[in-house]
């Protein structure tokens, strides 16, 4: 009986500790816009790899395997002249060759002003860009977003050829 009582006490203490630690986490919700400019002399996303000498009447198959490196501004509103609050830096690759245009995205959203200045979070996941709203996982962060996890919802605000402004609604759980 004494061993059983000690075991239950230990389980109780561990449960209390884990519950206390979980209560210390914070939820942050934010909204911002990313400007992905592929065309022109001031492009913020550039192709670095792709299939050469390949043509296809299917536009999805034609771009499959293309890889872009990006350094896109993040702003408070869809207006490209609105306040820049940070940069989205990383890589996206055209990862689908059938039926749906989708990207594999590995991006870090770093903030350079405002309440999140110096902090960042990272997204790693699939982005089916032609869907109205896309959900992607947040897999980590730095600064006040250290150990972050959560998700972001992306919705295209405007598009001109391949240039796009994407609105993000982000929910982060962090410590």
PDB file of N, CA and C in Angstrom, residues 72-172:
ATOM      1  N   UNK A  72      10.701  38.987 -48.482  1.00  0.00           N
ATOM      2  CA  UNK A  72       9.510  39.799 -48.729  1.00  0.00           C
ATOM      3  C   UNK A  72       9.201  40.721 -47.555  1.00  0.00           C
ATOM      4  N   UNK A  73       8.802  41.960 -47.848  1.00  0.00           N
ATOM      5  CA  UNK A  73       8.387  42.848 -46.756  1.00  0.00           C
ATOM      6  C   UNK A  73       7.043  42.426 -46.166  1.00  0.00           C
ATOM      7  N   UNK A  74       6.907  42.653 -44.860  1.00  0.00           N
ATOM      8  CA  UNK A  74       5.653  42.451 -44.140  1.00  0.00           C
ATOM      9  C   UNK A  74       5.139  43.827 -43.754  1.00  0.00           C
ATOM     10  N   UNK A  75       3.874  44.089 -44.023  1.00  0.00           N
ATOM     11  CA  UNK A  75       3.294  45.398 -43.726  1.00  0.00           C
ATOM     12  C   UNK A  75       2.009  45.253 -42.918  1.00  0.00           C
ATOM     13  N   UNK A  76       1.573  46.366 -42.367  1.00  0.00           N
ATOM     14  CA  UNK A  76       0.362  46.381 -41.544  1.00  0.00           C
ATOM     15  C   UNK A  76      -0.913  46.299 -42.386  1.00  0.00           C
ATOM     16  N   UNK A  77      -0.873  46.808 -43.615  1.00  0.00           N
ATOM     17  CA  UNK A  77      -2.041  46.801 -44.495  1.00  0.00           C
ATOM     18  C   UNK A  77      -1.612  46.261 -45.855  1.00  0.00           C
ATOM     19  N   UNK A  78      -2.567  46.001 -46.758  1.00  0.00           N
ATOM     20  CA  UNK A  78      -2.185  45.508 -48.098  1.00  0.00           C
ATOM     21  C   UNK A  78      -1.447  46.537 -48.953  1.00  0.00           C
ATOM     22  N   UNK A  79      -1.503  47.798 -48.578  1.00  0.00           N
ATOM     23  CA  UNK A  79      -0.833  48.860 -49.326  1.00  0.00           C
ATOM     24  C   UNK A  79       0.681  48.682 -49.211  1.00  0.00           C
ATOM     25  N   UNK A  80       1.380  48.568 -50.347  1.00  0.00           N
ATOM     26  CA  UNK A  80       2.837  48.372 -50.279  1.00  0.00           C
ATOM     27  C   UNK A  80       3.572  49.547 -49.622  1.00  0.00           C
ATOM     28  N   UNK A  81       2.922  50.692 -49.524  1.00  0.00           N
ATOM     29  CA  UNK A  81       3.536  51.848 -48.885  1.00  0.00           C
ATOM     30  C   UNK A  81       3.206  51.958 -47.401  1.00  0.00           C
ATOM     31  N   UNK A  82       2.476  50.979 -46.859  1.00  0.00           N
ATOM     32  CA  UNK A  82       2.155  51.032 -45.431  1.00  0.00           C
ATOM     33  C   UNK A  82       3.387  50.659 -44.611  1.00  0.00           C
ATOM     34  N   UNK A  83       3.288  50.812 -43.321  1.00  0.00           N
ATOM     35  CA  UNK A  83       4.412  50.595 -42.416  1.00  0.00           C
ATOM     36  C   UNK A  83       4.962  49.171 -42.530  1.00  0.00           C
ATOM     37  N   UNK A  84       6.270  49.077 -42.782  1.00  0.00           N
ATOM     38  CA  UNK A  84       6.937  47.768 -42.817  1.00  0.00           C
ATOM     39  C   UNK A  84       7.233  47.361 -41.383  1.00  0.00           C
ATOM     40  N   UNK A  85       6.768  46.154 -41.015  1.00  0.00           N
ATOM     41  CA  UNK A  85       6.978  45.665 -39.644  1.00  0.00           C
ATOM     42  C   UNK A  85       7.969  44.516 -39.582  1.00  0.00           C
ATOM     43  N   UNK A  86       8.397  44.022 -40.752  1.00  0.00           N
ATOM     44  CA  UNK A  86       9.356  42.924 -40.753  1.00  0.00           C
ATOM     45  C   UNK A  86       9.550  42.371 -42.144  1.00  0.00           C
ATOM     46  N   UNK A  87      10.160  41.166 -42.196  1.00  0.00           N
ATOM     47  CA  UNK A  87      10.459  40.517 -43.464  1.00  0.00           C
ATOM     48  C   UNK A  87      10.169  39.029 -43.329  1.00  0.00           C
ATOM     49  N   UNK A  88       9.700  38.456 -44.432  1.00  0.00           N
ATOM     50  CA  UNK A  88       9.551  37.004 -44.531  1.00  0.00           C
ATOM     51  C   UNK A  88      10.699  36.514 -45.401  1.00  0.00           C
ATOM     52  N   UNK A  89      11.538  35.677 -44.826  1.00  0.00           N
ATOM     53  CA  UNK A  89      12.718  35.202 -45.549  1.00  0.00           C
ATOM     54  C   UNK A  89      12.713  33.684 -45.574  1.00  0.00           C
ATOM     55  N   UNK A  90      13.041  33.133 -46.731  1.00  0.00           N
ATOM     56  CA  UNK A  90      13.093  31.682 -46.831  1.00  0.00           C
ATOM     57  C   UNK A  90      13.028  31.196 -48.253  1.00  0.00           C
ATOM     58  N   UNK A  91      12.492  29.987 -48.380  1.00  0.00           N
ATOM     59  CA  UNK A  91      12.461  29.285 -49.657  1.00  0.00           C
ATOM     60  C   UNK A  91      11.061  28.734 -49.883  1.00  0.00           C
ATOM     61  N   UNK A  92      10.604  28.818 -51.127  1.00  0.00           N
ATOM     62  CA  UNK A  92       9.416  28.058 -51.488  1.00  0.00           C
ATOM     63  C   UNK A  92       9.663  27.342 -52.810  1.00  0.00           C
ATOM     64  N   UNK A  93       9.096  26.152 -52.908  1.00  0.00           N
ATOM     65  CA  UNK A  93       9.295  25.309 -54.080  1.00  0.00           C
ATOM     66  C   UNK A  93       7.953  24.889 -54.654  1.00  0.00           C
ATOM     67  N   UNK A  94       7.871  24.839 -55.962  1.00  0.00           N
ATOM     68  CA  UNK A  94       6.667  24.352 -56.629  1.00  0.00           C
ATOM     69  C   UNK A  94       6.649  22.833 -56.458  1.00  0.00           C
ATOM     70  N   UNK A  95       5.726  22.354 -55.649  1.00  0.00           N
ATOM     71  CA  UNK A  95       5.815  20.955 -55.200  1.00  0.00           C
ATOM     72  C   UNK A  95       4.711  20.047 -55.713  1.00  0.00           C
ATOM     73  N   UNK A  96       3.873  20.527 -56.583  1.00  0.00           N
ATOM     74  CA  UNK A  96       2.785  19.693 -57.103  1.00  0.00           C
ATOM     75  C   UNK A  96       2.924  19.585 -58.607  1.00  0.00           C
ATOM     76  N   UNK A  97       2.626  18.411 -59.119  1.00  0.00           N
ATOM     77  CA  UNK A  97       2.630  18.275 -60.572  1.00  0.00           C
ATOM     78  C   UNK A  97       1.289  17.774 -61.100  1.00  0.00           C
ATOM     79  N   UNK A  98       0.284  17.741 -60.231  1.00  0.00           N
ATOM     80  CA  UNK A  98      -1.027  17.296 -60.693  1.00  0.00           C
ATOM     81  C   UNK A  98      -2.135  18.109 -60.055  1.00  0.00           C
ATOM     82  N   UNK A  99      -3.069  18.545 -60.848  1.00  0.00           N
ATOM     83  CA  UNK A  99      -4.361  19.095 -60.426  1.00  0.00           C
ATOM     84  C   UNK A  99      -4.332  20.376 -59.604  1.00  0.00           C
ATOM     85  N   UNK A 100      -3.324  20.599 -58.793  1.00  0.00           N
ATOM     86  CA  UNK A 100      -3.386  21.725 -57.868  1.00  0.00           C
ATOM     87  C   UNK A 100      -2.020  22.391 -57.781  1.00  0.00           C
ATOM     88  N   UNK A 101      -2.026  23.703 -57.880  1.00  0.00           N
ATOM     89  CA  UNK A 101      -0.789  24.465 -57.761  1.00  0.00           C
ATOM     90  C   UNK A 101      -0.488  24.636 -56.282  1.00  0.00           C
ATOM     91  N   UNK A 102       0.581  24.008 -55.799  1.00  0.00           N
ATOM     92  CA  UNK A 102       0.918  24.142 -54.381  1.00  0.00           C
ATOM     93  C   UNK A 102       2.417  24.324 -54.206  1.00  0.00           C
ATOM     94  N   UNK A 103       2.753  24.955 -53.096  1.00  0.00           N
ATOM     95  CA  UNK A 103       4.140  25.233 -52.747  1.00  0.00           C
ATOM     96  C   UNK A 103       4.503  24.502 -51.467  1.00  0.00           C
ATOM     97  N   UNK A 104       5.760  24.151 -51.333  1.00  0.00           N
ATOM     98  CA  UNK A 104       6.314  23.746 -50.052  1.00  0.00           C
ATOM     99  C   UNK A 104       7.058  24.976 -49.543  1.00  0.00           C
ATOM    100  N   UNK A 105       6.659  25.468 -48.372  1.00  0.00           N
ATOM    101  CA  UNK A 105       7.214  26.720 -47.864  1.00  0.00           C
ATOM    102  C   UNK A 105       8.027  26.481 -46.599  1.00  0.00           C
ATOM    103  N   UNK A 106       9.214  27.045 -46.561  1.00  0.00           N
ATOM    104  CA  UNK A 106      10.034  27.089 -45.354  1.00  0.00           C
ATOM    105  C   UNK A 106      10.426  28.551 -45.167  1.00  0.00           C
ATOM    106  N   UNK A 107       9.680  29.234 -44.313  1.00  0.00           N
ATOM    107  CA  UNK A 107       9.841  30.675 -44.165  1.00  0.00           C
ATOM    108  C   UNK A 107       9.986  31.062 -42.706  1.00  0.00           C
ATOM    109  N   UNK A 108      10.761  32.106 -42.476  1.00  0.00           N
ATOM    110  CA  UNK A 108      10.837  32.723 -41.152  1.00  0.00           C
ATOM    111  C   UNK A 108      10.317  34.145 -41.282  1.00  0.00           C
ATOM    112  N   UNK A 109       9.354  34.470 -40.438  1.00  0.00           N
ATOM    113  CA  UNK A 109       8.749  35.798 -40.401  1.00  0.00           C
ATOM    114  C   UNK A 109       9.411  36.550 -39.252  1.00  0.00           C
ATOM    115  N   UNK A 110      10.301  37.477 -39.595  1.00  0.00           N
ATOM    116  CA  UNK A 110      11.051  38.231 -38.591  1.00  0.00           C
ATOM    117  C   UNK A 110      10.519  39.646 -38.475  1.00  0.00           C
ATOM    118  N   UNK A 111      10.358  40.113 -37.250  1.00  0.00           N
ATOM    119  CA  UNK A 111       9.783  41.437 -37.012  1.00  0.00           C
ATOM    120  C   UNK A 111      10.881  42.435 -36.658  1.00  0.00           C
ATOM    121  N   UNK A 112      10.796  43.615 -37.286  1.00  0.00           N
ATOM    122  CA  UNK A 112      11.833  44.639 -37.134  1.00  0.00           C
ATOM    123  C   UNK A 112      11.319  45.904 -36.459  1.00  0.00           C
ATOM    124  N   UNK A 113      10.044  45.938 -36.120  1.00  0.00           N
ATOM    125  CA  UNK A 113       9.482  47.085 -35.415  1.00  0.00           C
ATOM    126  C   UNK A 113       8.233  46.656 -34.663  1.00  0.00           C
ATOM    127  N   UNK A 114       7.753  47.541 -33.828  1.00  0.00           N
ATOM    128  CA  UNK A 114       6.526  47.261 -33.091  1.00  0.00           C
ATOM    129  C   UNK A 114       6.754  46.350 -31.895  1.00  0.00           C
ATOM    130  N   UNK A 115       5.682  45.819 -31.347  1.00  0.00           N
ATOM    131  CA  UNK A 115       5.784  45.032 -30.101  1.00  0.00           C
ATOM    132  C   UNK A 115       6.552  43.716 -30.258  1.00  0.00           C
ATOM    133  N   UNK A 116       6.706  43.223 -31.496  1.00  0.00           N
ATOM    134  CA  UNK A 116       7.396  41.946 -31.731  1.00  0.00           C
ATOM    135  C   UNK A 116       8.805  42.140 -32.273  1.00  0.00           C
ATOM    136  N   UNK A 117       9.322  43.376 -32.236  1.00  0.00           N
ATOM    137  CA  UNK A 117      10.641  43.700 -32.758  1.00  0.00           C
ATOM    138  C   UNK A 117      11.697  42.736 -32.217  1.00  0.00           C
ATOM    139  N   UNK A 118      12.472  42.141 -33.123  1.00  0.00           N
ATOM    140  CA  UNK A 118      13.536  41.221 -32.728  1.00  0.00           C
ATOM    141  C   UNK A 118      13.087  39.784 -32.578  1.00  0.00           C
ATOM    142  N   UNK A 119      11.810  39.509 -32.711  1.00  0.00           N
ATOM    143  CA  UNK A 119      11.285  38.149 -32.582  1.00  0.00           C
ATOM    144  C   UNK A 119      10.895  37.611 -33.949  1.00  0.00           C
ATOM    145  N   UNK A 120      10.788  36.296 -34.029  1.00  0.00           N
ATOM    146  CA  UNK A 120      10.398  35.673 -35.291  1.00  0.00           C
ATOM    147  C   UNK A 120       9.657  34.372 -35.018  1.00  0.00           C
ATOM    148  N   UNK A 121       8.973  33.877 -36.052  1.00  0.00           N
ATOM    149  CA  UNK A 121       8.425  32.523 -36.011  1.00  0.00           C
ATOM    150  C   UNK A 121       8.626  31.895 -37.384  1.00  0.00           C
ATOM    151  N   UNK A 122       8.619  30.571 -37.415  1.00  0.00           N
ATOM    152  CA  UNK A 122       8.889  29.848 -38.657  1.00  0.00           C
ATOM    153  C   UNK A 122       7.712  28.975 -39.059  1.00  0.00           C
ATOM    154  N   UNK A 123       7.489  28.936 -40.365  1.00  0.00           N
ATOM    155  CA  UNK A 123       6.428  28.133 -40.961  1.00  0.00           C
ATOM    156  C   UNK A 123       7.080  27.104 -41.877  1.00  0.00           C
ATOM    157  N   UNK A 124       6.622  25.884 -41.782  1.00  0.00           N
ATOM    158  CA  UNK A 124       7.099  24.814 -42.662  1.00  0.00           C
ATOM    159  C   UNK A 124       5.881  24.003 -43.062  1.00  0.00           C
ATOM    160  N   UNK A 125       5.526  24.060 -44.336  1.00  0.00           N
ATOM    161  CA  UNK A 125       4.355  23.293 -44.749  1.00  0.00           C
ATOM    162  C   UNK A 125       3.938  23.557 -46.170  1.00  0.00           C
ATOM    163  N   UNK A 126       2.872  22.886 -46.532  1.00  0.00           N
ATOM    164  CA  UNK A 126       2.302  22.949 -47.867  1.00  0.00           C
ATOM    165  C   UNK A 126       1.342  24.129 -47.969  1.00  0.00           C
ATOM    166  N   UNK A 127       1.409  24.830 -49.091  1.00  0.00           N
ATOM    167  CA  UNK A 127       0.552  25.985 -49.337  1.00  0.00           C
ATOM    168  C   UNK A 127      -0.147  25.795 -50.686  1.00  0.00           C
ATOM    169  N   UNK A 128      -1.399  25.317 -50.674  1.00  0.00           N
ATOM    170  CA  UNK A 128      -2.151  25.191 -51.938  1.00  0.00           C
ATOM    171  C   UNK A 128      -2.663  26.574 -52.365  1.00  0.00           C
ATOM    172  N   UNK A 129      -1.845  27.313 -53.095  1.00  0.00           N
ATOM    173  CA  UNK A 129      -2.035  28.744 -53.295  1.00  0.00           C
ATOM    174  C   UNK A 129      -3.332  29.141 -53.984  1.00  0.00           C
ATOM    175  N   UNK A 130      -3.978  28.255 -54.695  1.00  0.00           N
ATOM    176  CA  UNK A 130      -5.223  28.619 -55.367  1.00  0.00           C
ATOM    177  C   UNK A 130      -6.444  28.441 -54.459  1.00  0.00           C
ATOM    178  N   UNK A 131      -6.265  27.877 -53.278  1.00  0.00           N
ATOM    179  CA  UNK A 131      -7.366  27.786 -52.320  1.00  0.00           C
ATOM    180  C   UNK A 131      -7.601  29.172 -51.733  1.00  0.00           C
ATOM    181  N   UNK A 132      -8.843  29.474 -51.410  1.00  0.00           N
ATOM    182  CA  UNK A 132      -9.156  30.805 -50.890  1.00  0.00           C
ATOM    183  C   UNK A 132      -8.412  31.087 -49.589  1.00  0.00           C
ATOM    184  N   UNK A 133      -8.445  30.124 -48.655  1.00  0.00           N
ATOM    185  CA  UNK A 133      -7.733  30.260 -47.380  1.00  0.00           C
ATOM    186  C   UNK A 133      -6.861  29.027 -47.221  1.00  0.00           C
ATOM    187  N   UNK A 134      -5.592  29.265 -46.868  1.00  0.00           N
ATOM    188  CA  UNK A 134      -4.644  28.162 -46.670  1.00  0.00           C
ATOM    189  C   UNK A 134      -4.157  28.166 -45.228  1.00  0.00           C
ATOM    190  N   UNK A 135      -4.100  26.993 -44.628  1.00  0.00           N
ATOM    191  CA  UNK A 135      -3.608  26.869 -43.254  1.00  0.00           C
ATOM    192  C   UNK A 135      -2.234  26.206 -43.280  1.00  0.00           C
ATOM    193  N   UNK A 136      -1.285  26.819 -42.560  1.00  0.00           N
ATOM    194  CA  UNK A 136       0.067  26.270 -42.486  1.00  0.00           C
ATOM    195  C   UNK A 136       0.535  26.246 -41.039  1.00  0.00           C
ATOM    196  N   UNK A 137       1.361  25.260 -40.685  1.00  0.00           N
ATOM    197  CA  UNK A 137       1.805  25.132 -39.295  1.00  0.00           C
ATOM    198  C   UNK A 137       2.967  26.046 -38.944  1.00  0.00           C
ATOM    199  N   UNK A 138       2.944  26.533 -37.718  1.00  0.00           N
ATOM    200  CA  UNK A 138       4.075  27.270 -37.151  1.00  0.00           C
ATOM    201  C   UNK A 138       4.859  26.270 -36.317  1.00  0.00           C
ATOM    202  N   UNK A 139       6.149  26.154 -36.592  1.00  0.00           N
ATOM    203  CA  UNK A 139       6.950  25.088 -35.993  1.00  0.00           C
ATOM    204  C   UNK A 139       8.007  25.567 -35.008  1.00  0.00           C
ATOM    205  N   UNK A 140       8.100  26.867 -34.774  1.00  0.00           N
ATOM    206  CA  UNK A 140       9.084  27.368 -33.812  1.00  0.00           C
ATOM    207  C   UNK A 140       9.171  28.876 -33.879  1.00  0.00           C
ATOM    208  N   UNK A 141      10.017  29.430 -33.019  1.00  0.00           N
ATOM    209  CA  UNK A 141      10.180  30.867 -33.006  1.00  0.00           C
ATOM    210  C   UNK A 141      11.346  31.295 -32.146  1.00  0.00           C
ATOM    211  N   UNK A 142      11.625  32.603 -32.179  1.00  0.00           N
ATOM    212  CA  UNK A 142      12.695  33.187 -31.373  1.00  0.00           C
ATOM    213  C   UNK A 142      12.160  34.398 -30.632  1.00  0.00           C
ATOM    214  N   UNK A 143      12.957  34.913 -29.697  1.00  0.00           N
ATOM    215  CA  UNK A 143      12.550  36.091 -28.935  1.00  0.00           C
ATOM    216  C   UNK A 143      11.315  35.781 -28.108  1.00  0.00           C
ATOM    217  N   UNK A 144      10.316  36.656 -28.166  1.00  0.00           N
ATOM    218  CA  UNK A 144       9.108  36.392 -27.376  1.00  0.00           C
ATOM    219  C   UNK A 144       8.308  35.217 -27.922  1.00  0.00           C
ATOM    220  N   UNK A 145       8.648  34.750 -29.120  1.00  0.00           N
ATOM    221  CA  UNK A 145       7.978  33.582 -29.696  1.00  0.00           C
ATOM    222  C   UNK A 145       8.797  32.300 -29.533  1.00  0.00           C
ATOM    223  N   UNK A 146       9.744  32.310 -28.607  1.00  0.00           N
ATOM    224  CA  UNK A 146      10.564  31.120 -28.361  1.00  0.00           C
ATOM    225  C   UNK A 146       9.660  29.922 -28.083  1.00  0.00           C
ATOM    226  N   UNK A 147       9.965  28.800 -28.691  1.00  0.00           N
ATOM    227  CA  UNK A 147       9.199  27.554 -28.569  1.00  0.00           C
ATOM    228  C   UNK A 147       7.780  27.674 -29.118  1.00  0.00           C
ATOM    229  N   UNK A 148       7.556  28.604 -30.024  1.00  0.00           N
ATOM    230  CA  UNK A 148       6.209  28.819 -30.559  1.00  0.00           C
ATOM    231  C   UNK A 148       5.714  27.612 -31.331  1.00  0.00           C
ATOM    232  N   UNK A 149       4.418  27.464 -31.282  1.00  0.00           N
ATOM    233  CA  UNK A 149       3.721  26.528 -32.146  1.00  0.00           C
ATOM    234  C   UNK A 149       2.369  27.171 -32.426  1.00  0.00           C
ATOM    235  N   UNK A 150       1.757  26.761 -33.506  1.00  0.00           N
ATOM    236  CA  UNK A 150       0.483  27.361 -33.855  1.00  0.00           C
ATOM    237  C   UNK A 150       0.201  27.185 -35.330  1.00  0.00           C
ATOM    238  N   UNK A 151      -0.537  28.134 -35.859  1.00  0.00           N
ATOM    239  CA  UNK A 151      -0.891  28.049 -37.268  1.00  0.00           C
ATOM    240  C   UNK A 151      -1.104  29.459 -37.824  1.00  0.00           C
ATOM    241  N   UNK A 152      -1.010  29.544 -39.142  1.00  0.00           N
ATOM    242  CA  UNK A 152      -1.347  30.794 -39.804  1.00  0.00           C
ATOM    243  C   UNK A 152      -2.319  30.481 -40.926  1.00  0.00           C
ATOM    244  N   UNK A 153      -3.226  31.409 -41.132  1.00  0.00           N
ATOM    245  CA  UNK A 153      -4.180  31.331 -42.231  1.00  0.00           C
ATOM    246  C   UNK A 153      -3.775  32.391 -43.249  1.00  0.00           C
ATOM    247  N   UNK A 154      -3.525  31.961 -44.477  1.00  0.00           N
ATOM    248  CA  UNK A 154      -3.105  32.873 -45.531  1.00  0.00           C
ATOM    249  C   UNK A 154      -4.238  33.025 -46.534  1.00  0.00           C
ATOM    250  N   UNK A 155      -4.457  34.267 -46.966  1.00  0.00           N
ATOM    251  CA  UNK A 155      -5.489  34.550 -47.965  1.00  0.00           C
ATOM    252  C   UNK A 155      -4.930  35.608 -48.908  1.00  0.00           C
ATOM    253  N   UNK A 156      -4.981  35.328 -50.205  1.00  0.00           N
ATOM    254  CA  UNK A 156      -4.471  36.284 -51.182  1.00  0.00           C
ATOM    255  C   UNK A 156      -5.352  37.522 -51.190  1.00  0.00           C
ATOM    256  N   UNK A 157      -4.721  38.656 -50.958  1.00  0.00           N
ATOM    257  CA  UNK A 157      -5.430  39.940 -50.935  1.00  0.00           C
ATOM    258  C   UNK A 157      -5.532  40.518 -52.341  1.00  0.00           C
ATOM    259  N   UNK A 158      -4.442  40.411 -53.098  1.00  0.00           N
ATOM    260  CA  UNK A 158      -4.454  40.861 -54.498  1.00  0.00           C
ATOM    261  C   UNK A 158      -3.352  40.126 -55.260  1.00  0.00           C
ATOM    262  N   UNK A 159      -3.538  40.086 -56.582  1.00  0.00           N
ATOM    263  CA  UNK A 159      -2.564  39.395 -57.419  1.00  0.00           C
ATOM    264  C   UNK A 159      -2.479  40.112 -58.762  1.00  0.00           C
ATOM    265  N   UNK A 160      -1.256  40.285 -59.259  1.00  0.00           N
ATOM    266  CA  UNK A 160      -1.013  40.880 -60.566  1.00  0.00           C
ATOM    267  C   UNK A 160       0.024  39.999 -61.254  1.00  0.00           C
ATOM    268  N   UNK A 161      -0.430  39.165 -62.181  1.00  0.00           N
ATOM    269  CA  UNK A 161       0.426  38.151 -62.810  1.00  0.00           C
ATOM    270  C   UNK A 161       0.934  37.205 -61.700  1.00  0.00           C
ATOM    271  N   UNK A 162       2.242  37.203 -61.441  1.00  0.00           N
ATOM    272  CA  UNK A 162       2.803  36.337 -60.389  1.00  0.00           C
ATOM    273  C   UNK A 162       3.069  37.102 -59.091  1.00  0.00           C
ATOM    274  N   UNK A 163       2.933  38.420 -59.092  1.00  0.00           N
ATOM    275  CA  UNK A 163       3.129  39.219 -57.880  1.00  0.00           C
ATOM    276  C   UNK A 163       1.861  39.138 -57.032  1.00  0.00           C
ATOM    277  N   UNK A 164       2.036  38.992 -55.721  1.00  0.00           N
ATOM    278  CA  UNK A 164       0.865  38.828 -54.858  1.00  0.00           C
ATOM    279  C   UNK A 164       1.065  39.528 -53.524  1.00  0.00           C
ATOM    280  N   UNK A 165      -0.050  39.950 -52.957  1.00  0.00           N
ATOM    281  CA  UNK A 165      -0.098  40.438 -51.582  1.00  0.00           C
ATOM    282  C   UNK A 165      -0.955  39.433 -50.827  1.00  0.00           C
ATOM    283  N   UNK A 166      -0.370  38.859 -49.784  1.00  0.00           N
ATOM    284  CA  UNK A 166      -1.033  37.803 -49.032  1.00  0.00           C
ATOM    285  C   UNK A 166      -1.271  38.272 -47.610  1.00  0.00           C
ATOM    286  N   UNK A 167      -2.518  38.179 -47.173  1.00  0.00           N
ATOM    287  CA  UNK A 167      -2.862  38.510 -45.794  1.00  0.00           C
ATOM    288  C   UNK A 167      -2.661  37.292 -44.909  1.00  0.00           C
ATOM    289  N   UNK A 168      -2.091  37.508 -43.739  1.00  0.00           N
ATOM    290  CA  UNK A 168      -1.869  36.425 -42.771  1.00  0.00           C
ATOM    291  C   UNK A 168      -2.596  36.725 -41.482  1.00  0.00           C
ATOM    292  N   UNK A 169      -3.343  35.753 -41.002  1.00  0.00           N
ATOM    293  CA  UNK A 169      -3.897  35.767 -39.643  1.00  0.00           C
ATOM    294  C   UNK A 169      -3.183  34.661 -38.900  1.00  0.00           C
ATOM    295  N   UNK A 170      -2.491  35.025 -37.833  1.00  0.00           N
ATOM    296  CA  UNK A 170      -1.583  34.117 -37.132  1.00  0.00           C
ATOM    297  C   UNK A 170      -2.056  33.897 -35.711  1.00  0.00           C
ATOM    298  N   UNK A 171      -2.008  32.648 -35.277  1.00  0.00           N
ATOM    299  CA  UNK A 171      -2.270  32.307 -33.875  1.00  0.00           C
ATOM    300  C   UNK A 171      -1.057  31.529 -33.378  1.00  0.00           C
ATOM    301  N   UNK A 172      -0.388  32.098 -32.364  1.00  0.00           N
ATOM    302  CA  UNK A 172       0.836  31.511 -31.805  1.00  0.00           C
ATOM    303  C   UNK A 172       0.624  31.168 -30.337  1.00  0.00           C
TER     304      UNK A 172
END
